[in-house]
Amino acid sequence: MWYLCAFYHRLLDYRKTEVESLAELFGARGDDRSLEWRLPEQHHPDTPFHFVNLPSEAAARDIANRSILVKGIYELWGEGGSYEELEESIRSYPDERKQPYLESGSTFKITVDCFGKVISFQEQNDRIKGLAYIPFKGRANLKNPDHKFWLMEIDDYGVNNGLPPVSQRRIFFGREVGGADRKLLPTYQLKSRTYLGPTAMDAEMAFLMANQALATRGKLVYDPFVGTGSILIAAAHFGAMTMGADIDIRVVRDGRGPDCNVWSNFKQYGLPMPVALLRADNNLPPWRPGLKEVFDAIICDPPYGVRAGGRKSGGRKLLKGTVDPYTVPDDKRTDHIPSTASYCLAECVHDLLDLAAKMLRMGGRLVFFYPVLRDDDHVENHFPEHPCFKLIATSEQILSSRYSRVLLTMVKISSYTEEIAETARLQHIEFRENHLKWLEDGNLHSALFSPAADPQLTAGNDSKSSLEAKPKYRGKYV
Amino acid sequence: MKLLTHNMLSSNIKGVANGFPLRIEVEKATEKQVELNAGFLRNVFPMIEWKALVDAAQLPEVADSSMLDSDFLNKFHHALLELHLEKDALVCPETARRFPVSQGTPNMLLLEDEV
């Protein structure tokens, strides 16, 4: 059945992919088929209003309530370009669908919502009074009604929160089936978290990642770059068992003291503690050889080398090329802190894909952020690939005029074979032998912080004038 | 560190043929209560190296997934997730190299000459 799905107008690229993932989680879509979506007439693809076909109201409710970006999913009782058209549409909606929610014993509430415009309390009341033709027999209850109804409007009033204007007004009236619990955000916000680090993932994004990874009770979720545990917190909130590793022992074991570390973050929210936190190098992981297909999901934010550089084992040997074999003197072995070398993004992602290919269950999800350089407002990029994985979603979040990060969601579709292991082993050796070359080539950090290219040299005079004439469409900046 | 973690780790020092399982030298062990999640235990059971877990805790010698009813499940849960090693060392079976565990966190980083 078709429902109206109204999204919060932010993180535009993440909205529909979240609903698709949740549909899979609640068994609302068959096999690999995506959901059917439809745009209201004349609406821009970035509009907050979309129609989606879902198998049942229960599925719609589950999806909406677990989501973060769905403002509401509604059973549409009517729509129109004017209030007269809306009345006609509502009157012609089958009575047997409306009756159960208009009963005399029930309570209801009607909310008026205009997208891109604030309307006065008086105007809202007038519009509600205008719906008097709907035979509500119940009583109004604004605090905790049995049934919630929404009167939503989007109009041609010029600048629509940065969206290109719709050419004509559209009004919707529907019964709310479910909506996101945005109260999660102030509860888990980083502002009040006990232990934070510079790259802690913000709560909203962490929940989106956990939704993409289908985190639920009974599953085991792993973060190989756990840091302060911000991503695992979101997965644990949805009931998953969590495990994390980091190469920096100060972050994972010590934190900033006995009451300010990763464990205390979990304690702060009353979440079950992670099953394990360990200090490990993703480049040389400590897993036993036969171990595979252990995790249901791997969710992480690898170090891109821009604000936080990654590290891997090694050091003197790698940096100085051929050096005499270096051994740690016996008397220093117990307290020796191994030196680490820089870990370039290419090798980091290679290791992550290799780890995931081996350690994820079939059908398990790998969800991680990948940085991309922006080129004239759109992203032309080659995302990492691996024979065991199918890329099912990419969502871009613009970070600056120079670069964005893209949340990649991959599903494991084939087993980790001997062949794949061998290819990975050879690639690992290649990274080690040519360590310095890999560090210099395609280094994201230097590409971002180099002085801006002179605009006069690029594309002649046309670019300058077109930049001024182009209407300011905010698009993915929200 | 819980025994579930111990069951996954091995000594991957260069030149070591089989670094699993690591011998446990306990200095401080506690028992922490953890909520039992039957679904999780059933999912995790197939990937456990049973012999290594038996050696580390008290469990029946042989086990298969048909045994996962309430009594055995409780014992399994207790051994896997509730025994907590705060401070100890994991010792490589071949080289006797010690991987320290402090504050419940194992340090599995290899030294420069073990890489």
Coordinates of C-alpha atoms in Angstrom, one line a residue:
Chain A
M1 CA 0.0 0.0 0.0
W2 CA 1.2 3.5 -0.8
Y3 CA 2.1 5.8 2.1
L4 CA 3.2 9.4 2.2
C5 CA 6.7 9.7 3.7
A6 CA 7.7 13.1 5.0
F7 CA 11.4 13.5 5.8
Y8 CA 13.2 16.0 7.9
H9 CA 14.9 18.3 5.5
R10 CA 18.5 17.5 6.3
L11 CA 21.2 15.0 5.3
L12 CA 19.3 14.6 2.0
D13 CA 21.3 11.8 0.6
Y14 CA 20.8 9.7 3.7
R15 CA 17.0 9.7 3.9
K16 CA 15.8 7.2 1.4
T17 CA 18.8 4.8 2.0
E18 CA 17.8 4.7 5.7
V19 CA 14.3 3.7 4.8
E20 CA 15.5 1.1 2.4
S21 CA 17.8 -0.5 5.1
L22 CA 15.1 -0.4 7.7
A23 CA 12.7 -2.0 5.3
E24 CA 15.2 -4.8 4.9
L25 CA 15.5 -5.1 8.7
F26 CA 11.8 -5.4 9.2
G27 CA 11.3 -7.8 6.3
A28 CA 9.4 -5.3 4.3
R29 CA 11.0 -5.9 1.0
G30 CA 11.7 -9.1 -0.9
D31 CA 15.2 -10.2 -1.5
D32 CA 17.2 -7.6 -3.4
R33 CA 14.4 -5.6 -4.7
S34 CA 14.4 -1.9 -3.6
L35 CA 11.2 -0.2 -2.4
E36 CA 9.0 1.5 -4.9
W37 CA 9.1 5.3 -4.6
R38 CA 7.1 8.0 -6.3
L39 CA 7.5 11.7 -6.3
P40 CA 4.5 14.0 -5.9
E41 CA 3.7 15.8 -9.1
Q42 CA 6.1 18.5 -10.0
H43 CA 8.2 18.1 -6.9
H44 CA 12.0 18.3 -7.0
P45 CA 13.8 15.0 -6.0
D46 CA 15.1 16.7 -2.9
T47 CA 11.6 17.4 -1.6
P48 CA 10.7 16.2 1.8
F49 CA 7.6 14.5 0.5
H50 CA 7.8 11.1 -1.1
F51 CA 5.3 8.3 -1.7
V52 CA 6.5 4.8 -0.8
N53 CA 5.0 1.4 -1.3
L54 CA 5.1 -0.7 1.9
P55 CA 3.5 -4.1 2.5
S56 CA 1.7 -3.3 5.7
E57 CA 1.0 -0.7 8.2
A58 CA 2.9 -2.6 10.8
A59 CA 6.0 -2.5 8.6
A60 CA 5.5 1.2 8.0
R61 CA 5.2 1.9 11.7
D62 CA 8.3 -0.1 12.6
I63 CA 10.4 1.6 9.9
A64 CA 9.2 5.1 10.8
N65 CA 9.7 4.6 14.6
R66 CA 13.2 3.3 14.3
S67 CA 14.4 5.8 11.7
I68 CA 16.1 9.1 12.5
L69 CA 15.2 11.1 9.4
V70 CA 11.5 10.2 8.8
K71 CA 9.4 12.9 10.2
G72 CA 6.3 10.7 9.6
I73 CA 4.8 8.1 7.5
Y74 CA 1.1 8.8 6.8
E75 CA -1.8 7.0 5.3
L76 CA -2.9 9.6 2.9
W77 CA -6.6 10.5 3.2
G78 CA -6.5 13.2 0.6
E79 CA -4.4 15.6 -1.4
G80 CA -5.0 18.5 -3.7
G81 CA -3.8 21.8 -5.2
S82 CA -6.3 23.8 -3.2
Y83 CA -8.4 23.3 -0.1
E84 CA -11.5 22.6 -2.3
E85 CA -9.6 19.9 -4.1
L86 CA -8.4 18.5 -0.8
E87 CA -12.0 18.3 0.5
E88 CA -13.1 16.5 -2.6
S89 CA -10.2 14.1 -2.3
I90 CA -10.9 13.3 1.4
R91 CA -14.6 12.9 0.9
S92 CA -13.9 10.3 -1.8
Y93 CA -11.5 8.3 0.3
P94 CA -13.2 5.0 1.2
D95 CA -15.3 5.3 4.4
E96 CA -14.2 1.9 5.7
R97 CA -10.6 3.2 5.8
K98 CA -11.6 6.3 7.7
Q99 CA -14.3 5.0 10.1
P100 CA -12.0 3.1 12.6
Y101 CA -10.1 6.3 13.4
L102 CA -13.1 8.6 13.9
E103 CA -14.8 6.5 16.5
S104 CA -16.5 8.2 19.4
G105 CA -14.4 6.6 22.1
S106 CA -11.1 7.7 20.7
T107 CA -9.0 10.8 21.0
F108 CA -7.3 12.7 18.1
K109 CA -5.1 15.6 17.3
I110 CA -4.6 17.5 14.0
T111 CA -1.3 19.2 13.4
V112 CA -0.8 21.9 10.7
D113 CA 2.6 22.0 9.0
C114 CA 3.8 24.2 6.2
F115 CA 7.1 23.3 4.6
G116 CA 9.4 26.3 4.3
K117 CA 7.1 28.7 6.0
V118 CA 5.8 29.5 9.5
I119 CA 2.1 30.2 9.8
S120 CA 0.4 31.9 12.7
F121 CA -1.5 30.0 15.4
Q122 CA -4.7 31.7 14.1
E123 CA -4.1 30.6 10.6
Q124 CA -3.5 27.0 11.8
N125 CA -6.7 27.0 13.7
D126 CA -8.6 28.3 10.7
R127 CA -7.3 25.5 8.6
I128 CA -8.3 22.9 11.2
K129 CA -11.8 24.4 11.4
G130 CA -11.8 24.1 7.6
L131 CA -11.7 20.3 8.0
A132 CA -15.0 20.2 9.8
Y133 CA -16.5 18.1 7.1
I134 CA -14.5 15.1 8.4
P135 CA -16.9 13.4 10.8
F136 CA -14.6 13.2 13.9
K137 CA -16.7 11.6 16.7
G138 CA -13.9 11.4 19.2
R139 CA -12.5 14.1 21.5
A140 CA -9.4 16.2 20.8
N141 CA -6.4 15.5 23.0
L142 CA -3.3 17.4 22.3
K143 CA -0.9 15.7 24.7
N144 CA -1.4 12.0 24.0
P145 CA -4.0 11.3 21.3
D146 CA -4.9 7.8 20.0
H147 CA -4.7 9.0 16.5
K148 CA -2.6 11.8 15.0
F149 CA -3.5 13.6 11.8
W150 CA -1.4 16.0 9.8
L151 CA -2.4 18.7 7.4
M152 CA 0.8 19.4 5.4
E153 CA 1.3 22.1 2.8
I154 CA 4.1 22.9 0.4
D155 CA 3.7 26.1 -1.6
D156 CA 5.1 28.1 -4.5
Y157 CA 6.4 30.8 -2.2
G158 CA 9.9 31.3 -3.8
V159 CA 12.7 30.1 -1.7
N160 CA 11.8 26.8 -0.1
N161 CA 14.6 26.2 2.4
G162 CA 16.9 26.4 -0.6
L163 CA 14.9 24.0 -2.7
P164 CA 14.0 25.1 -6.3
P165 CA 10.4 26.3 -6.0
V166 CA 7.5 24.0 -6.8
S167 CA 5.4 25.4 -9.5
Q168 CA 2.2 25.0 -7.6
R169 CA 0.8 24.5 -4.2
R170 CA 0.2 21.0 -2.9
I171 CA -1.7 20.1 0.3
F172 CA -1.7 16.6 1.9
F173 CA -3.9 15.3 4.7
G174 CA -3.0 12.0 6.4
R175 CA -3.1 9.8 9.4
E176 CA 0.2 9.3 11.1
V177 CA 1.4 5.7 11.2
G178 CA 4.8 6.4 12.9
G179 CA 7.7 8.8 13.0
A180 CA 11.3 9.1 14.2
D181 CA 12.0 9.4 17.8
R182 CA 14.2 12.6 17.7
K183 CA 14.4 12.6 21.5
L184 CA 17.2 10.2 21.0
L185 CA 19.4 13.0 19.8
P186 CA 19.4 15.2 22.9
T187 CA 19.7 12.1 25.1
Y188 CA 22.9 10.9 23.3
Q189 CA 24.3 14.2 22.1
L190 CA 28.0 14.5 22.3
K191 CA 27.7 17.7 24.3
S192 CA 26.9 15.8 27.4
R193 CA 29.0 12.7 26.8
T194 CA 31.5 11.8 29.4
Y195 CA 34.4 10.8 27.3
L196 CA 35.0 12.5 23.9
G197 CA 37.7 12.5 21.3
P198 CA 38.3 14.9 18.4
T199 CA 36.8 12.5 15.9
A200 CA 33.9 11.2 17.9
M201 CA 30.9 10.5 15.6
D202 CA 27.9 12.7 16.4
A203 CA 24.9 11.0 17.7
E204 CA 22.6 11.5 14.7
M205 CA 25.1 10.1 12.2
A206 CA 26.0 7.3 14.5
F207 CA 22.4 6.2 14.6
L208 CA 22.1 6.5 10.8
M209 CA 25.2 4.2 10.5
A210 CA 23.7 1.7 13.0
N211 CA 20.5 1.7 10.9
Q212 CA 22.5 1.1 7.7
A213 CA 24.2 -1.8 9.4
L214 CA 20.9 -3.3 10.6
A215 CA 22.1 -3.4 14.3
T216 CA 19.7 -5.3 16.5
R217 CA 19.5 -7.7 19.5
G218 CA 21.5 -10.9 19.0
K219 CA 23.9 -9.4 16.5
L220 CA 27.6 -8.8 17.1
V221 CA 28.9 -5.5 15.7
Y222 CA 32.6 -4.6 15.4
D223 CA 34.4 -1.3 15.0
P224 CA 38.1 -1.7 14.2
F225 CA 38.8 2.1 14.8
V226 CA 36.7 2.4 17.9
G227 CA 38.3 5.5 19.5
T228 CA 35.9 6.7 22.1
G229 CA 33.2 4.2 21.1
S230 CA 30.7 6.7 19.7
I231 CA 29.6 4.4 16.9
L232 CA 29.3 1.4 19.1
I233 CA 27.0 3.3 21.5
A234 CA 24.5 3.7 18.7
A235 CA 24.6 0.0 17.9
A236 CA 24.3 -0.9 21.6
H237 CA 21.3 1.3 21.9
F238 CA 19.6 -0.9 19.3
G239 CA 20.5 -4.0 21.3
A240 CA 23.5 -5.3 19.5
M241 CA 26.5 -6.8 21.3
T242 CA 29.6 -4.7 20.4
M243 CA 33.3 -5.1 20.1
G244 CA 36.0 -2.6 19.3
A245 CA 39.7 -2.3 18.7
D246 CA 42.1 0.7 18.3
I247 CA 45.8 1.0 17.8
D248 CA 46.0 3.7 20.4
I249 CA 46.1 2.1 23.8
R250 CA 45.5 5.4 25.6
V251 CA 42.1 5.8 24.0
V252 CA 40.9 2.3 24.3
R253 CA 42.2 1.2 27.7
D254 CA 43.0 4.4 29.7
G255 CA 40.7 7.1 28.4
R256 CA 41.1 10.1 30.6
G257 CA 40.8 8.3 33.9
P258 CA 38.9 5.5 35.6
D259 CA 35.6 7.4 35.3
C260 CA 36.2 8.9 31.9
N261 CA 36.8 6.3 29.3
V262 CA 35.0 4.1 26.8
W263 CA 33.4 2.0 29.5
S264 CA 32.0 5.0 31.3
N265 CA 30.4 6.2 28.1
F266 CA 28.4 3.0 28.0
K267 CA 27.6 3.3 31.7
Q268 CA 26.4 6.8 31.2
Y269 CA 23.5 5.6 29.0
G270 CA 22.9 2.3 30.9
L271 CA 23.9 0.3 27.8
P272 CA 25.5 -3.2 28.0
M273 CA 29.2 -3.0 28.0
P274 CA 31.2 -4.0 24.9
V275 CA 32.1 -7.6 24.8
A276 CA 35.7 -6.7 24.2
L277 CA 37.9 -3.7 23.7
L278 CA 41.4 -4.4 22.5
R279 CA 44.5 -2.7 21.4
A280 CA 45.2 -4.1 17.9
D281 CA 46.6 -3.1 14.6
N282 CA 44.1 -3.5 11.7
N283 CA 47.1 -3.9 9.4
L284 CA 48.4 -7.0 11.4
P285 CA 45.3 -8.2 13.3
P286 CA 45.6 -10.7 16.2
W287 CA 42.8 -13.0 15.0
R288 CA 43.4 -16.8 15.0
P289 CA 43.9 -18.2 11.5
G290 CA 40.7 -20.2 11.2
L291 CA 38.5 -17.3 12.4
K292 CA 36.0 -16.1 9.9
E293 CA 32.3 -15.1 9.5
V294 CA 32.1 -13.9 13.1
F295 CA 30.5 -10.4 12.9
D296 CA 27.1 -9.5 11.7
A297 CA 28.2 -5.9 10.9
I298 CA 31.3 -3.8 10.8
I299 CA 30.7 -0.1 11.3
C300 CA 33.5 2.4 11.4
D301 CA 34.9 5.8 10.5
P302 CA 38.5 5.0 9.3
P303 CA 41.2 7.7 9.7
Y304 CA 41.4 9.6 6.4
G305 CA 44.6 11.3 7.3
V306 CA 43.1 14.8 7.2
R307 CA 42.2 15.6 10.8
A308 CA 43.4 12.4 12.4
G309 CA 46.2 10.3 10.8
G310 CA 46.0 6.6 10.9
R311 CA 48.9 4.5 12.3
K312 CA 50.0 1.0 11.7
S313 CA 52.7 -1.2 13.2
G314 CA 56.2 -0.8 12.0
G315 CA 58.5 2.2 12.2
R316 CA 62.1 2.4 11.8
K317 CA 62.3 -0.5 9.4
L318 CA 59.7 1.0 7.1
L319 CA 60.7 4.6 7.2
K320 CA 64.4 4.1 6.6
G321 CA 64.1 1.5 3.8
T322 CA 66.7 -1.2 4.3
V323 CA 68.1 -1.0 7.7
D324 CA 69.9 -3.7 9.7
P325 CA 67.5 -6.1 11.3
Y326 CA 66.2 -4.3 14.4
T327 CA 65.6 -6.3 17.5
V328 CA 64.3 -5.0 20.8
P329 CA 66.9 -5.8 23.5
D330 CA 65.7 -8.5 25.9
D331 CA 65.7 -6.4 29.0
K332 CA 63.5 -3.8 27.3
R333 CA 60.9 -6.1 25.8
T334 CA 58.2 -6.1 28.4
D335 CA 57.7 -2.3 28.6
H336 CA 58.6 -1.5 25.0
I337 CA 56.1 0.6 23.2
P338 CA 56.3 -0.3 19.5
S339 CA 56.8 2.6 17.1
T340 CA 54.2 3.0 14.5
A341 CA 54.3 4.3 10.9
S342 CA 51.8 6.4 9.0
Y343 CA 48.9 4.5 7.5
C344 CA 47.8 5.9 4.2
L345 CA 44.1 5.8 3.3
A346 CA 44.6 3.4 0.4
E347 CA 46.2 0.7 2.6
C348 CA 43.8 1.4 5.5
V349 CA 40.8 0.8 3.3
H350 CA 42.4 -2.3 1.7
D351 CA 42.9 -3.8 5.2
L352 CA 39.4 -2.9 6.2
L353 CA 37.9 -4.6 3.2
D354 CA 40.1 -7.6 3.7
L355 CA 39.1 -7.9 7.4
A356 CA 35.4 -7.4 6.5
A357 CA 35.5 -10.0 3.7
K358 CA 36.9 -12.6 6.1
M359 CA 35.1 -11.7 9.3
L360 CA 31.6 -10.8 8.2
R361 CA 28.8 -13.3 7.9
M362 CA 27.3 -13.8 4.5
G363 CA 24.8 -11.0 4.0
G364 CA 26.5 -9.0 6.7
R365 CA 27.0 -5.3 6.3
L366 CA 30.1 -3.2 6.1
V367 CA 29.3 0.5 6.8
F368 CA 32.1 3.1 6.7
F369 CA 32.9 6.6 5.7
Y370 CA 35.1 7.3 2.7
P371 CA 36.5 10.8 2.1
V372 CA 36.3 12.3 -1.5
L373 CA 37.6 15.4 -3.0
R374 CA 34.8 17.6 -4.4
D375 CA 35.0 18.8 -7.9
D376 CA 32.6 21.6 -8.9
D377 CA 29.7 20.7 -6.7
H378 CA 29.5 17.0 -7.7
V379 CA 31.4 14.0 -6.7
E380 CA 33.2 11.9 -9.4
N381 CA 34.7 9.1 -7.6
H382 CA 35.9 5.7 -7.7
F383 CA 34.8 4.0 -4.5
P384 CA 36.7 1.0 -3.1
E385 CA 35.7 -2.3 -4.5
H386 CA 36.1 -5.9 -3.4
P387 CA 35.0 -9.2 -5.0
C388 CA 33.2 -10.3 -1.8
F389 CA 31.1 -7.1 -1.6
K390 CA 28.3 -5.4 -3.3
L391 CA 27.9 -1.7 -2.8
I392 CA 24.3 -1.0 -2.1
A393 CA 24.3 2.6 -0.9
T394 CA 26.3 5.8 -1.0
S395 CA 25.3 8.9 0.9
E396 CA 27.3 12.1 0.6
Q397 CA 27.8 14.7 3.4
I398 CA 29.5 17.8 2.3
L399 CA 32.2 18.9 4.8
S400 CA 33.8 21.9 3.1
S401 CA 34.2 23.4 -0.4
R402 CA 37.1 21.0 -0.9
Y403 CA 35.8 17.6 0.3
S404 CA 32.9 15.5 1.5
R405 CA 32.6 12.2 3.2
V406 CA 30.5 9.5 1.7
L407 CA 28.9 6.8 3.8
L408 CA 29.3 3.5 2.0
T409 CA 27.1 0.5 2.7
M410 CA 28.3 -2.8 1.4
V411 CA 26.8 -6.3 1.7
K412 CA 28.9 -9.5 1.7
I413 CA 27.7 -11.6 -1.1
S414 CA 30.4 -14.2 -1.6
S415 CA 32.9 -16.2 0.5
Y416 CA 36.4 -15.4 1.3
T417 CA 38.4 -17.9 -0.8
E418 CA 42.0 -19.0 -0.8
E419 CA 42.5 -16.9 -4.0
I420 CA 41.2 -13.8 -2.4
A421 CA 43.4 -14.3 0.7
E422 CA 46.4 -14.7 -1.6
T423 CA 45.7 -11.5 -3.5
A424 CA 45.3 -9.6 -0.3
R425 CA 48.6 -11.0 1.1
L426 CA 50.4 -9.9 -2.0
Q427 CA 48.9 -6.4 -1.9
H428 CA 49.9 -6.2 1.8
I429 CA 53.5 -6.9 0.8
E430 CA 53.3 -4.4 -2.0
F431 CA 52.2 -1.7 0.5
R432 CA 55.1 -2.5 2.8
E433 CA 57.8 -2.5 0.1
N434 CA 56.6 0.8 -1.4
H435 CA 55.6 2.5 1.9
L436 CA 57.0 5.9 1.1
K437 CA 55.6 6.0 -2.5
W438 CA 52.1 5.2 -1.2
L439 CA 52.3 8.0 1.4
E440 CA 53.2 10.6 -1.2
D441 CA 50.9 9.6 -4.0
G442 CA 47.3 10.8 -3.8
N443 CA 47.8 12.0 -0.3
L444 CA 44.4 13.4 0.7
H445 CA 45.9 15.8 3.3
S446 CA 48.1 17.6 0.9
A447 CA 45.4 17.8 -1.8
L448 CA 43.1 19.5 0.7
F449 CA 45.5 21.9 2.2
S450 CA 47.3 23.1 -0.9
P451 CA 46.7 26.7 -1.9
A452 CA 43.6 27.1 -4.0
A453 CA 44.0 26.9 -7.8
D454 CA 43.7 30.3 -9.4
P455 CA 40.2 30.7 -10.7
Q456 CA 41.3 32.8 -13.7
L457 CA 43.2 29.8 -15.0
T458 CA 40.2 27.5 -15.0
A459 CA 37.5 27.5 -17.7
G460 CA 38.0 31.1 -18.8
N461 CA 35.6 33.9 -17.9
D462 CA 32.4 31.9 -18.2
S463 CA 32.9 30.2 -14.8
K464 CA 33.1 33.5 -13.0
S465 CA 29.9 34.9 -14.3
S466 CA 28.0 31.6 -14.1
L467 CA 28.9 31.4 -10.4
E468 CA 27.2 34.6 -9.7
A469 CA 24.1 34.0 -11.9
K470 CA 23.4 30.5 -10.5
P471 CA 20.6 30.5 -7.9
K472 CA 21.8 29.5 -4.5
Y473 CA 20.4 26.0 -4.1
R474 CA 21.5 24.5 -0.8
G475 CA 21.1 20.9 -1.9
K476 CA 23.5 18.6 0.0
Y477 CA 24.7 21.4 2.2
V478 CA 21.8 20.8 4.6
Chain B
M1 CA 38.9 -9.6 28.8
K2 CA 36.3 -12.3 28.4
L3 CA 36.8 -15.8 27.2
L4 CA 34.9 -14.9 24.0
T5 CA 37.8 -12.6 23.2
H6 CA 40.4 -15.1 24.2
N7 CA 38.8 -17.6 21.8
M8 CA 39.4 -15.2 18.9
L9 CA 43.0 -14.1 19.6
S10 CA 46.3 -15.7 18.5
S11 CA 49.9 -14.8 18.5
N12 CA 50.7 -13.7 14.9
I13 CA 54.4 -13.2 15.4
K14 CA 56.4 -13.7 12.3
G15 CA 57.7 -17.3 12.2
V16 CA 55.1 -18.7 14.6
A17 CA 53.3 -21.7 13.0
N18 CA 50.3 -21.8 15.4
G19 CA 49.8 -19.1 17.9
F20 CA 46.4 -20.3 19.1
P21 CA 45.3 -20.7 21.8
L22 CA 47.2 -18.3 24.0
R23 CA 47.9 -19.6 27.5
I24 CA 46.3 -17.5 30.2
E25 CA 48.3 -16.5 33.3
V26 CA 45.8 -14.9 35.6
E27 CA 46.7 -12.2 38.0
K28 CA 43.3 -10.8 38.7
A29 CA 39.9 -12.3 37.7
T30 CA 36.4 -11.2 38.6
E31 CA 32.9 -12.3 37.7
K32 CA 30.6 -9.7 36.3
Q33 CA 26.9 -10.2 35.6
V34 CA 25.9 -9.9 32.0
E35 CA 22.3 -10.2 30.7
L36 CA 21.8 -13.5 29.0
N37 CA 20.9 -13.1 25.3
A38 CA 19.9 -16.5 23.9
G39 CA 19.8 -15.4 20.3
F40 CA 23.3 -14.0 20.5
L41 CA 24.7 -17.1 22.2
R42 CA 23.2 -19.3 19.5
N43 CA 24.7 -17.2 16.8
V44 CA 28.1 -17.1 18.4
F45 CA 28.2 -20.8 19.3
P46 CA 29.3 -22.1 15.8
M47 CA 32.4 -20.0 15.7
I48 CA 33.8 -20.9 19.1
E49 CA 36.9 -23.2 19.2
W50 CA 35.4 -25.5 21.8
K51 CA 38.6 -27.1 23.1
A52 CA 40.2 -23.7 23.8
L53 CA 37.1 -22.6 25.8
V54 CA 37.0 -25.9 27.7
D55 CA 40.6 -25.6 28.7
A56 CA 40.0 -22.1 30.0
A57 CA 36.8 -22.7 31.8
Q58 CA 34.7 -25.6 33.3
L59 CA 32.5 -27.0 30.5
P60 CA 31.7 -30.4 29.1
E61 CA 34.4 -31.7 26.8
V62 CA 32.3 -32.1 23.7
A63 CA 29.5 -29.9 22.6
D64 CA 27.3 -29.3 19.6
S65 CA 24.5 -26.8 18.9
S66 CA 21.7 -29.3 19.8
M67 CA 22.8 -28.9 23.4
L68 CA 21.8 -25.3 23.6
D69 CA 18.9 -25.6 25.9
S70 CA 18.6 -23.6 29.2
D71 CA 21.0 -25.3 31.5
F72 CA 23.9 -25.7 29.1
L73 CA 23.1 -22.2 27.8
N74 CA 23.6 -20.7 31.2
K75 CA 26.9 -22.4 31.7
F76 CA 28.0 -21.4 28.2
H77 CA 26.9 -17.8 28.9
H78 CA 28.7 -17.7 32.2
A79 CA 32.0 -19.1 30.8
L80 CA 31.9 -16.9 27.7
L81 CA 30.8 -13.5 28.9
E82 CA 30.7 -13.4 32.7
L83 CA 34.2 -14.5 33.7
H84 CA 36.3 -11.4 33.4
L85 CA 40.0 -11.2 33.4
E86 CA 41.1 -7.8 34.6
K87 CA 44.9 -8.2 34.7
D88 CA 46.8 -11.1 33.3
A89 CA 49.0 -12.1 30.5
L90 CA 48.3 -14.1 27.3
V91 CA 51.3 -16.2 26.5
C92 CA 52.2 -17.4 23.0
P93 CA 52.3 -21.2 23.0
E94 CA 55.4 -21.3 20.8
T95 CA 57.6 -18.3 21.8
A96 CA 56.4 -17.7 25.3
R97 CA 56.0 -14.0 24.4
R98 CA 53.6 -12.3 26.8
F99 CA 50.8 -10.1 25.6
P100 CA 49.7 -8.2 28.7
V101 CA 46.1 -7.6 29.7
S102 CA 45.5 -4.6 31.9
Q103 CA 42.2 -3.0 32.9
G104 CA 40.5 -5.8 31.0
T105 CA 42.1 -4.7 27.7
P106 CA 44.5 -7.0 25.9
N107 CA 47.5 -5.3 24.2
M108 CA 48.0 -7.3 21.0
L109 CA 50.4 -5.0 19.3
L110 CA 53.5 -6.7 17.8
L111 CA 57.0 -5.3 18.4
E112 CA 59.0 -4.1 15.5
D113 CA 61.0 -7.3 15.2
E114 CA 57.9 -9.6 15.4
V115 CA 56.3 -8.0 12.4

